[in-house]
Short mmCIF file of C-alpha atoms and ligand atoms in Angstrom, two decimals:
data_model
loop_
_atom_site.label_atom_id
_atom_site.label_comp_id
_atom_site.label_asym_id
_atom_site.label_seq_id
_atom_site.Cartn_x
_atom_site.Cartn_y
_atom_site.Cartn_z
CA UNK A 24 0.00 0.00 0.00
CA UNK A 25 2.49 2.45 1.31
CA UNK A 26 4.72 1.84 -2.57
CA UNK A 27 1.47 2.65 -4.19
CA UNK A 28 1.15 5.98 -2.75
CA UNK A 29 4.93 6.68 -2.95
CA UNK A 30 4.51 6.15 -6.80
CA UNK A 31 1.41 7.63 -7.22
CA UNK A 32 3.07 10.95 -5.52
CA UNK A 33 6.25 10.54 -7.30
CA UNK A 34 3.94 10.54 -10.62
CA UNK A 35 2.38 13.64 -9.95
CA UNK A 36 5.35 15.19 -9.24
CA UNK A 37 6.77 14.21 -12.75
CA UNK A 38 3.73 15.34 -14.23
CA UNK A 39 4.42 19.01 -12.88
CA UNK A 40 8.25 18.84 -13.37
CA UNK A 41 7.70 18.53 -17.08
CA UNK A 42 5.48 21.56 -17.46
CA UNK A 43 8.16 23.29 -15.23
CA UNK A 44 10.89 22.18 -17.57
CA UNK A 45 8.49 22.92 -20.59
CA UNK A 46 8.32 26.55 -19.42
CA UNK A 47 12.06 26.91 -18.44
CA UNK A 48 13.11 25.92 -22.29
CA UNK A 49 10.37 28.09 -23.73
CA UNK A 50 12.06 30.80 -21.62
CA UNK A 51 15.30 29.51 -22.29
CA UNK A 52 16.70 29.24 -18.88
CA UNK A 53 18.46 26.62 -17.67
CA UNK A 54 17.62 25.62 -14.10
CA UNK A 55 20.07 23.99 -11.66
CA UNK A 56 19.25 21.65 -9.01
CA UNK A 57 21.43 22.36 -6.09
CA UNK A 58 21.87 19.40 -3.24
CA UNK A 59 23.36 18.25 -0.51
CA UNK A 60 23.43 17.74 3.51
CA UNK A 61 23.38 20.80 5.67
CA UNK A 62 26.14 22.03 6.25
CA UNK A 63 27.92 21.17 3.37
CA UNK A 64 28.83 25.00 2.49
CA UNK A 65 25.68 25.18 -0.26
CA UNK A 66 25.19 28.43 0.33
CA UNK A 67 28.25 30.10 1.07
CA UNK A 68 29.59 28.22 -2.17
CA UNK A 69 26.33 29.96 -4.09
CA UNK A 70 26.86 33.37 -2.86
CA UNK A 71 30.98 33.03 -4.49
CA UNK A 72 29.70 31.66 -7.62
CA UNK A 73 27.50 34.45 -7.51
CA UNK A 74 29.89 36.82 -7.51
CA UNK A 75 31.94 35.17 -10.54
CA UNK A 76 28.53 35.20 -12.68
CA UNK A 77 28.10 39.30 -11.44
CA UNK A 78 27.78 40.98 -14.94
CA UNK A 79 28.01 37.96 -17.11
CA UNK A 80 24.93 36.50 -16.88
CA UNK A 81 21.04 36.65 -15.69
CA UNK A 82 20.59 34.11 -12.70
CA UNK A 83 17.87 33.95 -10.24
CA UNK A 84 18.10 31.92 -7.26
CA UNK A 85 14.96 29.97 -5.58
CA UNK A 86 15.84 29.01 -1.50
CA UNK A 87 14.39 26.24 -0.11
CA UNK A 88 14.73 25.83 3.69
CA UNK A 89 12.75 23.91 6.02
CA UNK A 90 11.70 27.45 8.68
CA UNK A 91 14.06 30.33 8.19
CA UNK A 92 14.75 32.69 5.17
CA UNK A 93 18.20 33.32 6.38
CA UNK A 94 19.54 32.24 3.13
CA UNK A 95 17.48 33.84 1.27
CA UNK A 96 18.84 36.64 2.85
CA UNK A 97 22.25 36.42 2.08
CA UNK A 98 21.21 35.94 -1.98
CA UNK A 99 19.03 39.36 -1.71
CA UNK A 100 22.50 41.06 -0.89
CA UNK A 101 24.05 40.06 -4.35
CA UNK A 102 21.32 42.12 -6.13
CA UNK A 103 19.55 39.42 -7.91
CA UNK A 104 15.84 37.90 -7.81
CA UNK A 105 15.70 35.28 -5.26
CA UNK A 106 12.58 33.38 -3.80
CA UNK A 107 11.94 31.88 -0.69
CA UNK A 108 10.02 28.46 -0.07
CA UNK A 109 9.40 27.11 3.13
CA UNK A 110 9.02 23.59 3.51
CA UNK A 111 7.49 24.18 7.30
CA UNK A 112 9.55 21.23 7.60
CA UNK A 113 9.09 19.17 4.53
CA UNK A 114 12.54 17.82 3.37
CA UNK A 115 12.92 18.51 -0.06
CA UNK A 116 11.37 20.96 -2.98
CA UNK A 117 8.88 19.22 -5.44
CA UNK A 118 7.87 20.45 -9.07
CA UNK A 119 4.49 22.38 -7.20
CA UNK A 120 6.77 24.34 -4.88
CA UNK A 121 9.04 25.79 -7.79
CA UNK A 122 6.21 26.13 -9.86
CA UNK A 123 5.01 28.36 -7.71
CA UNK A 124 8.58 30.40 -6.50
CA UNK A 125 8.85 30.73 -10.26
CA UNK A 126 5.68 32.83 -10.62
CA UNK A 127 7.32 35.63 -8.77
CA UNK A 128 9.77 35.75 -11.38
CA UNK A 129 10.36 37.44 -14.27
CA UNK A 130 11.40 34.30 -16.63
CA UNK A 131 12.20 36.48 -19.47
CA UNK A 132 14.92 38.22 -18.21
CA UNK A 133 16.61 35.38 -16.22
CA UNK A 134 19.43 33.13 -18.17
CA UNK A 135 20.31 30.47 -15.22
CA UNK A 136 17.81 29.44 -12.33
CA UNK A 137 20.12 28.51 -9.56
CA UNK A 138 17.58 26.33 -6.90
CA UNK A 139 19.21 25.53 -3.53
CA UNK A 140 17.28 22.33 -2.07
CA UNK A 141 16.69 21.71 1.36
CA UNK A 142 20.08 20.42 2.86
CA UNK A 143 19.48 16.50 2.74
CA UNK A 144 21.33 13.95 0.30
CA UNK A 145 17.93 11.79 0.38
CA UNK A 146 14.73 12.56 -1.12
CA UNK A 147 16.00 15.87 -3.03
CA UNK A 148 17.40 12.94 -5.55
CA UNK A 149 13.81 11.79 -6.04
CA UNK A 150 11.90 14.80 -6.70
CA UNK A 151 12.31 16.29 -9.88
CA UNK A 152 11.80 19.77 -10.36
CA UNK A 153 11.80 20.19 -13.75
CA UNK A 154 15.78 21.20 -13.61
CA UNK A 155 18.05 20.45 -16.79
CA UNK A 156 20.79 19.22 -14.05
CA UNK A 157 21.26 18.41 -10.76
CA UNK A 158 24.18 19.05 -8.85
CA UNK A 159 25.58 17.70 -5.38
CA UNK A 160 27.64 19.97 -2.94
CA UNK A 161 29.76 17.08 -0.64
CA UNK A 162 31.89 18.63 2.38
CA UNK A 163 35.35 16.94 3.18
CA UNK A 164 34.14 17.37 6.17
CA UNK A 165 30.93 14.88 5.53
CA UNK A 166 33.16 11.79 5.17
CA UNK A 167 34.23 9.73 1.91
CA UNK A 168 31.81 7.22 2.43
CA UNK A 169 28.85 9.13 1.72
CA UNK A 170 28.68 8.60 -2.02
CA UNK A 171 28.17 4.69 -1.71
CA UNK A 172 25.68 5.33 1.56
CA UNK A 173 23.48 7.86 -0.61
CA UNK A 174 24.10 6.24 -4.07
CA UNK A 175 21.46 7.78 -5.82
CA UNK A 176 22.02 11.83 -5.36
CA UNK A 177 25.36 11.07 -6.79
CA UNK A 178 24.01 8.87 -9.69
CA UNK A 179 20.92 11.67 -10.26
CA UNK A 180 24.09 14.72 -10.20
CA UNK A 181 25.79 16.01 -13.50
CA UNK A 182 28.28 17.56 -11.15
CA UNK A 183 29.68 17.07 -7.97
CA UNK A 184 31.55 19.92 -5.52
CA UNK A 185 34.40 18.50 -3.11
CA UNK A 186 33.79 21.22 -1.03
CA UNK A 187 36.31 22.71 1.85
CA UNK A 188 38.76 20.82 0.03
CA UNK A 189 40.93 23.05 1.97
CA UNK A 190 40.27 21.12 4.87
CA UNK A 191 41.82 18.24 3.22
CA UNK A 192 44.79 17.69 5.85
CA UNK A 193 42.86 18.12 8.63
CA UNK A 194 40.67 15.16 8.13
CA UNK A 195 40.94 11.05 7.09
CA UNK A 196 38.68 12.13 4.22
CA UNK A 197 40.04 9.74 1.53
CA UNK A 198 40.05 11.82 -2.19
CA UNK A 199 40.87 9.03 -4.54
CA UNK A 200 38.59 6.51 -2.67
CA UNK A 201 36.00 8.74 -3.20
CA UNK A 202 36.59 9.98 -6.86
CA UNK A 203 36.95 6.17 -7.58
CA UNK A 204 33.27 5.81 -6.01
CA UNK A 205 32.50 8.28 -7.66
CA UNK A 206 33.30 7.25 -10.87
CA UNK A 207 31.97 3.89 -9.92
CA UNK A 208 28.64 5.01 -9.71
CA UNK A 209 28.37 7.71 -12.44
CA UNK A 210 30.88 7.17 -14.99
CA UNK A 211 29.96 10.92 -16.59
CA UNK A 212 29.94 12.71 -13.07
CA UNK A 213 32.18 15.93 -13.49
CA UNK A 214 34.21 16.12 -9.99
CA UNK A 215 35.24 19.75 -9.00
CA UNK A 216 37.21 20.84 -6.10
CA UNK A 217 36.08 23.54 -4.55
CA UNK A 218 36.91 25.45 -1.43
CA UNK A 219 34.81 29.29 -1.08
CA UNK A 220 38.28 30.21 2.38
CA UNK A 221 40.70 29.39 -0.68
CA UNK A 222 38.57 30.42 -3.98
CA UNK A 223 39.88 27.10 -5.27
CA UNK A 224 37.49 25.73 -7.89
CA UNK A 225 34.96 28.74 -7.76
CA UNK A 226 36.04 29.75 -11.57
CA UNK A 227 35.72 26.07 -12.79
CA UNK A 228 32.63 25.52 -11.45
CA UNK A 229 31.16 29.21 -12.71
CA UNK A 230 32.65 28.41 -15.90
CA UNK A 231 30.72 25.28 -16.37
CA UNK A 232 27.91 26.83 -15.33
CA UNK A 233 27.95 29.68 -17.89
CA UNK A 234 28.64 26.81 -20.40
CA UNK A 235 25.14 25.56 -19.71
CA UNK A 236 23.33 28.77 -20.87
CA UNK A 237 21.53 29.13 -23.95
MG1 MG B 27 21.83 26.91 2.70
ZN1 ZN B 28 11.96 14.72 1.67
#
């Protein structure tokens, strides 16, 4: 019973991500799915790329957070649009939540949707949101062995950040075990190092994102 309202939810959702991504290509923007665990520097990394992107092109960002709008906050300071959702403790986004945060918006003059999920590496994987990619944010400081314990975000993610790579000597965080599960589970995954104390990776990762817009 319970799988049969898990899919039936799941389907809906799809059903609503599509006209999401149906609008988003008819507006041409491409719309980034931004995950991981709180904590894991998501929005401190956003609010650097942010500033790399300053003058180059559109972006709008949509914040999902379980109570606050803290985040939200620090986004409003870098003088683009940027919508709140709260989840009142709901754990993810789904397709009806953006749909509606992207109402607010002004799609025509908007190039890159940046959408910063609630922090969790579980059930963001599973909603779709009518993005063109996903994209995982992992900490150093999260461990190594989180890519095999939360397969799928990693299998679902275009990209993955090593983030606070700086932190690398500080910890028994394990970089070629984990670029090898990595690559074990997503042969395509692009791997970037990032660190937002250093500014290590912050170009690379702005670049590809500005290679993504139409
Ligand atoms: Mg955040
Ligand atoms: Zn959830």
């Amino acid at each position: 019973m319970e799988v049969k309202v898990m899919k039936n939810i799941l389907g809906e959702n799809d059903a609503l991500a599509a006209e999401n991504r149906r609008l988003f290509r008819e507006k041409k923007i491409c719309v980034v799915n931004l995950m991981g665990s709180p904590g894991s520097g998501k929005t401190t990394l956003l609010e650097k790329t942010l500033s790399k992107l300053a003058g180059k092109i559109n972006v709008a960002v949509i914040e999902g957070d379980l109570f606050t709008a803290r985040d939200a906050e620090r986004i409003e300071r870098h003088n683009i649009p940027v919508i709140q959702i709260n989840t009142a403790g709901g754990c993810h986004l789904d397709a009806a939540m953006v749909k509606r945060a992207a109402e607010s918006l002004n799609l025509d003059e908007i190039q890159l949707l940046i959408v910063e999920n609630v922090g969790n590496l579980v059930c963001p994987a599973e909603f779709d949101i009518g993005e063109n990619f996903k994209a995982v944010v992992l900490s150093i400081t999260e461990g190594d062995d989180k890519p095999l314990k939360y397969p799928l975000i990693f299998k679902e993610s275009a990209v993955v950040l090593l983030n606070k790579i700086d932190l690398l000597p500080y910890t028994n965080f394990n970089l070629e075990n984990a670029r090898a599960d990595l690559q074990a589970l997503h042969p395509q995954i692009e791997i970037i190092e990032t660190s937002c104390t250093s500014g290590a990776g912050i170009d690379a990762w702005a670049d590809w994102l500005i290679g993504r817009v139409n």
